[in-house]
């Protein structure tokens, strides 16, 4: 039997399956607005036109260098925090390994962009661009697994579409080889819902009182904020360059 989580509405309390919750989150106005903003973002539009300054790409890599370092620590904490639940632990372990793989790919792309290790390390990250990893760190310490899994499942495809478009443009308009844009392509992830559903169900399958009860509004807030920080990241990378 499929586990259900509590979905709160202004006038009533109902339940939805984990899958239905993810579908509902994607149809929230803030999610639709995020998708539209990213699809029409200047970074994408100018890259496709071949007019995007490579300074923007360099700043993107420098910010990502610091983001990966922060997200790796957050995911390490989550793996330890949920060590007692194999399903949840494995979910965060998967993304932790992805961050570690992404780090190597970032260094390869940075080298292609003539950025040294010193350039990356000494770069001063921007507050708006680093809002995303800061909030993920907050979720890692104080959020609950359904919030984090849902936020990742909804956010990563939006981020992935941006990365896929940027990778195509860099290859087609800036004479970069596919292996040189592999870092950007790496995050063009597919559907993450199946594993996120398992996390939500595993969380709710625990004995009553063992884990904190999570309502839809709690999940909704986490997704909304992470989506907002995603837009802030791209805005910052573009504006500051």
CSV table of C-alpha atoms in Angstrom, one decimal:
chain,number,residue,atom,x,y,z
A,1,UNK,CA,0.0,0.0,0.0
A,2,UNK,CA,1.4,3.4,-0.9
A,3,UNK,CA,2.2,5.6,2.0
A,4,UNK,CA,0.6,9.0,2.2
A,5,UNK,CA,1.6,12.3,3.7
A,6,UNK,CA,-0.5,15.1,5.2
A,7,UNK,CA,-1.5,17.8,2.8
A,8,UNK,CA,-2.9,20.9,4.4
A,9,UNK,CA,-5.3,23.3,2.6
A,10,UNK,CA,-6.8,26.5,4.0
A,11,UNK,CA,-10.2,25.0,4.5
A,12,UNK,CA,-9.5,21.3,5.0
A,13,UNK,CA,-7.0,18.6,5.7
A,14,UNK,CA,-6.6,15.8,3.1
A,15,UNK,CA,-3.9,13.3,2.1
A,16,UNK,CA,-2.0,12.8,-1.1
A,17,UNK,CA,0.5,10.2,-2.2
A,18,UNK,CA,4.1,11.3,-2.4
A,19,UNK,CA,3.8,11.3,-6.2
A,20,UNK,CA,0.8,13.5,-6.1
A,21,UNK,CA,2.6,15.9,-3.8
A,22,UNK,CA,5.5,16.3,-6.3
A,23,UNK,CA,3.0,16.9,-9.1
A,24,UNK,CA,1.2,19.5,-7.0
A,25,UNK,CA,4.4,21.3,-6.2
A,26,UNK,CA,5.3,21.6,-9.9
A,27,UNK,CA,2.0,23.2,-10.6
A,28,UNK,CA,2.4,25.8,-7.8
A,29,UNK,CA,2.6,29.3,-9.2
A,30,UNK,CA,6.1,29.8,-7.9
A,31,UNK,CA,7.3,26.7,-9.8
A,32,UNK,CA,5.7,27.8,-13.0
A,33,UNK,CA,7.2,31.2,-12.6
A,34,UNK,CA,10.6,29.8,-11.9
A,35,UNK,CA,10.5,27.6,-15.1
A,36,UNK,CA,9.5,30.6,-17.1
A,37,UNK,CA,12.2,32.9,-15.7
A,38,UNK,CA,14.9,30.3,-16.3
A,39,UNK,CA,13.8,29.4,-19.8
A,40,UNK,CA,13.9,33.1,-20.8
A,41,UNK,CA,17.0,34.0,-18.7
A,42,UNK,CA,19.6,36.3,-20.3
A,43,UNK,CA,22.3,33.7,-19.8
A,44,UNK,CA,20.4,31.2,-22.0
A,45,UNK,CA,19.2,33.7,-24.5
A,46,UNK,CA,22.6,35.4,-25.0
A,47,UNK,CA,24.4,32.1,-25.1
A,48,UNK,CA,22.1,30.7,-27.8
A,49,UNK,CA,22.7,33.9,-29.7
A,50,UNK,CA,26.5,33.7,-29.3
A,51,UNK,CA,26.6,37.1,-27.5
A,52,UNK,CA,27.1,35.9,-23.9
A,53,UNK,CA,30.4,37.1,-22.5
A,54,UNK,CA,32.6,34.3,-21.4
A,55,UNK,CA,33.2,36.2,-18.2
A,56,UNK,CA,29.7,35.1,-17.2
A,57,UNK,CA,30.8,31.4,-17.8
A,58,UNK,CA,33.9,32.0,-15.8
A,59,UNK,CA,32.0,33.5,-12.9
A,60,UNK,CA,29.5,30.6,-13.1
A,61,UNK,CA,32.4,28.1,-12.7
A,62,UNK,CA,33.9,30.1,-9.8
A,63,UNK,CA,30.6,30.3,-8.0
A,64,UNK,CA,30.0,26.6,-8.6
A,65,UNK,CA,33.4,25.8,-7.2
A,66,UNK,CA,32.4,27.2,-3.8
A,67,UNK,CA,28.8,25.8,-4.1
A,68,UNK,CA,30.1,22.3,-4.6
A,69,UNK,CA,32.3,22.5,-1.6
A,70,UNK,CA,29.4,23.7,0.5
A,71,UNK,CA,26.9,21.2,-0.9
A,72,UNK,CA,29.3,18.3,-0.4
A,73,UNK,CA,29.5,19.1,3.3
A,74,UNK,CA,25.7,19.4,3.6
A,75,UNK,CA,25.2,16.0,1.9
A,76,UNK,CA,27.8,14.4,4.1
A,77,UNK,CA,25.9,15.6,7.1
A,78,UNK,CA,22.6,14.3,5.6
A,79,UNK,CA,24.1,10.9,5.0
A,80,UNK,CA,25.2,10.7,8.6
A,81,UNK,CA,22.0,12.2,10.0
A,82,UNK,CA,19.8,9.6,8.3
A,83,UNK,CA,22.2,6.7,8.7
A,84,UNK,CA,19.5,4.7,10.4
A,85,UNK,CA,17.2,4.8,7.4
A,86,UNK,CA,18.8,3.0,4.5
A,87,UNK,CA,16.4,4.4,1.8
A,88,UNK,CA,16.9,8.0,2.9
A,89,UNK,CA,20.6,7.5,3.5
A,90,UNK,CA,21.2,6.0,0.0
A,91,UNK,CA,19.3,8.9,-1.6
A,92,UNK,CA,21.6,11.5,-0.1
A,93,UNK,CA,24.7,9.3,-0.7
A,94,UNK,CA,23.8,9.2,-4.4
A,95,UNK,CA,23.8,13.0,-4.6
A,96,UNK,CA,27.0,13.2,-2.5
A,97,UNK,CA,28.8,11.0,-5.0
A,98,UNK,CA,27.4,13.2,-7.8
A,99,UNK,CA,28.9,16.3,-6.1
A,100,UNK,CA,32.3,14.6,-5.9
A,101,UNK,CA,32.1,13.6,-9.6
A,102,UNK,CA,31.0,17.1,-10.5
A,103,UNK,CA,34.0,18.6,-8.8
A,104,UNK,CA,36.4,16.8,-11.1
A,105,UNK,CA,34.4,17.8,-14.2
A,106,UNK,CA,34.4,21.4,-13.0
A,107,UNK,CA,38.2,21.5,-12.8
A,108,UNK,CA,38.4,20.1,-16.4
A,109,UNK,CA,36.1,22.8,-17.7
A,110,UNK,CA,37.9,25.5,-15.7
A,111,UNK,CA,41.1,24.4,-17.3
A,112,UNK,CA,39.5,24.8,-20.7
A,113,UNK,CA,38.5,28.3,-19.7
A,114,UNK,CA,42.0,29.1,-18.7
A,115,UNK,CA,41.1,29.3,-15.0
A,116,UNK,CA,43.7,28.0,-12.6
A,117,UNK,CA,43.1,26.3,-9.3
A,118,UNK,CA,44.3,29.5,-7.7
A,119,UNK,CA,41.7,31.5,-9.6
A,120,UNK,CA,38.9,29.3,-8.3
A,121,UNK,CA,40.1,29.2,-4.8
A,122,UNK,CA,40.8,33.0,-4.5
A,123,UNK,CA,37.6,34.0,-6.1
A,124,UNK,CA,35.3,35.9,-3.8
A,125,UNK,CA,31.8,34.4,-4.0
A,126,UNK,CA,28.8,36.6,-4.2
A,127,UNK,CA,26.1,36.6,-1.5
A,128,UNK,CA,23.2,36.3,-3.9
A,129,UNK,CA,24.8,33.4,-5.8
A,130,UNK,CA,25.6,31.6,-2.6
A,131,UNK,CA,22.1,31.8,-1.2
A,132,UNK,CA,21.3,28.4,-2.6
A,133,UNK,CA,24.0,26.3,-0.8
A,134,UNK,CA,23.4,28.3,2.3
A,135,UNK,CA,19.7,27.4,2.4
A,136,UNK,CA,20.5,23.8,1.5
A,137,UNK,CA,22.8,23.7,4.5
A,138,UNK,CA,20.0,25.0,6.7
A,139,UNK,CA,17.7,22.3,5.3
A,140,UNK,CA,20.4,19.7,5.9
A,141,UNK,CA,20.6,20.6,9.6
A,142,UNK,CA,17.0,21.6,10.4
A,143,UNK,CA,14.8,20.4,7.6
A,144,UNK,CA,13.2,17.0,7.2
A,145,UNK,CA,13.9,14.4,4.5
A,146,UNK,CA,10.6,14.9,2.6
A,147,UNK,CA,11.3,18.6,2.3
A,148,UNK,CA,14.8,18.1,1.0
A,149,UNK,CA,13.9,15.3,-1.4
A,150,UNK,CA,11.0,17.2,-2.8
A,151,UNK,CA,13.0,20.4,-3.2
A,152,UNK,CA,15.8,18.5,-5.1
A,153,UNK,CA,13.3,16.6,-7.3
A,154,UNK,CA,11.6,19.9,-8.3
A,155,UNK,CA,14.6,22.1,-8.5
A,156,UNK,CA,17.2,19.9,-10.3
A,157,UNK,CA,15.3,19.6,-13.6
A,158,UNK,CA,14.9,23.4,-13.7
A,159,UNK,CA,18.7,23.7,-13.1
A,160,UNK,CA,19.4,20.9,-15.5
A,161,UNK,CA,17.5,22.6,-18.4
A,162,UNK,CA,19.5,25.7,-17.9
A,163,UNK,CA,22.8,23.7,-17.9
A,164,UNK,CA,21.8,21.7,-21.0
A,165,UNK,CA,21.0,24.9,-22.9
A,166,UNK,CA,24.3,26.5,-21.8
A,167,UNK,CA,26.3,23.4,-22.8
A,168,UNK,CA,24.7,23.3,-26.2
A,169,UNK,CA,25.4,27.0,-26.8
A,170,UNK,CA,29.0,26.7,-25.6
A,171,UNK,CA,29.6,23.8,-27.9
A,172,UNK,CA,27.9,25.3,-30.9
A,173,UNK,CA,28.7,29.0,-30.6
A,174,UNK,CA,32.0,29.1,-28.7
A,175,UNK,CA,33.9,26.2,-30.2
A,176,UNK,CA,34.1,24.2,-27.0
A,177,UNK,CA,34.4,20.4,-27.2
A,178,UNK,CA,31.8,18.2,-25.6
A,179,UNK,CA,34.3,17.0,-23.0
A,180,UNK,CA,35.1,20.6,-22.1
A,181,UNK,CA,31.4,21.3,-21.2
A,182,UNK,CA,30.9,17.9,-19.5
A,183,UNK,CA,30.5,19.7,-16.1
A,184,UNK,CA,27.5,21.7,-17.3
A,185,UNK,CA,26.1,18.7,-19.2
A,186,UNK,CA,26.5,16.5,-16.1
A,187,UNK,CA,23.7,18.4,-14.3
A,188,UNK,CA,21.2,18.0,-17.1
A,189,UNK,CA,19.5,15.4,-15.0
A,190,UNK,CA,16.5,13.4,-15.8
A,191,UNK,CA,13.4,12.5,-13.7
A,192,UNK,CA,14.3,12.3,-10.0
A,193,UNK,CA,10.7,11.7,-8.8
A,194,UNK,CA,10.9,8.0,-8.3
A,195,UNK,CA,13.7,8.1,-5.7
A,196,UNK,CA,12.2,11.2,-4.0
A,197,UNK,CA,8.9,9.3,-3.7
A,198,UNK,CA,10.7,6.5,-2.0
A,199,UNK,CA,12.3,8.9,0.5
A,200,UNK,CA,9.0,10.5,1.4
A,201,UNK,CA,7.3,7.1,1.8
A,202,UNK,CA,10.3,5.7,3.8
A,203,UNK,CA,10.1,8.7,6.1
A,204,UNK,CA,6.4,8.2,6.8
A,205,UNK,CA,6.8,4.5,7.2
A,206,UNK,CA,8.7,5.0,10.4
A,207,UNK,CA,6.9,4.4,13.7
A,208,UNK,CA,4.8,7.3,14.9
A,209,UNK,CA,6.8,9.7,17.0
A,210,UNK,CA,10.1,8.5,15.7
A,211,UNK,CA,10.4,11.3,13.1
A,212,UNK,CA,8.8,14.7,13.0
A,213,UNK,CA,5.5,15.0,11.2
A,214,UNK,CA,5.8,16.9,7.9
A,215,UNK,CA,2.9,18.7,6.3
A,216,UNK,CA,2.5,19.9,2.7
A,217,UNK,CA,3.0,23.5,3.7
A,218,UNK,CA,6.4,22.6,5.1
A,219,UNK,CA,7.5,20.9,1.9
A,220,UNK,CA,6.0,23.7,-0.2
A,221,UNK,CA,8.0,26.3,1.6
A,222,UNK,CA,11.3,24.5,1.2
A,223,UNK,CA,10.7,24.0,-2.5
A,224,UNK,CA,9.6,27.6,-3.0
A,225,UNK,CA,12.7,29.0,-1.3
A,226,UNK,CA,15.1,26.7,-3.1
A,227,UNK,CA,13.5,27.7,-6.5
A,228,UNK,CA,13.9,31.3,-5.6
A,229,UNK,CA,17.6,30.9,-4.7
A,230,UNK,CA,18.1,29.1,-8.1
A,231,UNK,CA,16.9,32.2,-9.9
A,232,UNK,CA,19.0,34.4,-7.7
A,233,UNK,CA,22.0,32.4,-8.5
A,234,UNK,CA,21.7,32.9,-12.3
A,235,UNK,CA,20.7,36.6,-11.8
A,236,UNK,CA,23.8,37.1,-9.8
A,237,UNK,CA,26.2,35.3,-12.2
A,238,UNK,CA,24.8,37.4,-15.1
A,239,UNK,CA,24.6,40.8,-13.4
A,240,UNK,CA,27.9,40.7,-11.6
A,241,UNK,CA,29.7,40.0,-14.9
